[in-house]
XYZ file of C-alpha atoms in Angstrom:
61
model
C -63.918 -107.546 34.134
C -64.754 -104.579 32.003
C -62.428 -101.757 32.253
C -64.037 -98.419 31.305
C -61.790 -95.672 29.999
C -61.319 -92.729 32.532
C -62.263 -89.473 31.290
C -59.428 -86.908 31.686
C -59.673 -84.402 34.768
C -60.236 -80.745 34.117
C -56.734 -80.391 35.120
C -55.180 -82.880 32.694
C -57.404 -81.422 29.792
C -56.562 -77.962 30.435
C -52.770 -78.830 30.628
C -53.014 -80.831 27.599
C -55.062 -78.095 25.885
C -52.541 -75.204 26.732
C -49.518 -77.632 25.710
C -51.053 -78.380 22.213
C -51.878 -74.760 21.655
C -48.280 -73.557 22.688
C -46.922 -76.326 20.534
C -48.923 -75.236 17.523
C -48.013 -71.670 18.013
C -44.442 -72.494 18.340
C -44.745 -74.685 14.835
C -46.867 -71.862 13.396
C -43.811 -69.429 14.247
C -41.245 -71.850 12.771
C -43.158 -72.298 9.686
C -43.582 -68.415 9.481
C -39.637 -68.368 9.509
C -39.172 -70.839 6.963
C -41.719 -69.065 4.739
C -39.979 -65.470 5.501
C -36.460 -67.206 4.690
C -37.693 -68.507 1.406
C -39.056 -65.306 0.151
C -36.009 -63.662 1.520
C -33.780 -66.522 -0.455
C -35.863 -65.611 -3.931
C -35.561 -62.030 -3.242
C -32.109 -61.830 -3.070
C -31.452 -64.267 -5.675
C -33.560 -62.117 -7.908
C -31.260 -58.990 -6.815
C -28.191 -60.837 -7.605
C -29.629 -61.952 -10.938
C -30.617 -58.398 -11.761
C -26.882 -56.975 -10.638
C -25.190 -59.215 -12.732
C -27.489 -58.427 -15.765
C -26.620 -54.733 -15.031
C -22.841 -55.509 -14.900
C -23.192 -57.473 -18.331
C -25.264 -54.842 -19.744
C -22.522 -51.983 -18.929
C -19.793 -54.236 -20.343
C -21.871 -54.605 -23.700
C -22.861 -50.894 -23.784
């Protein structure tokens, strides 16, 4: 007996499409947060190194 694959109904297709698009937007948001956090970490590290250099420079002078 040959079983032909069933095509999804329009309701199933729309649900799948909306679910994957919302999942994709959530993942994009989380990746954006990680990207922002990484930039903030690098920026704060630069500020700390710069402030330490200023403190050392003030002691040397």
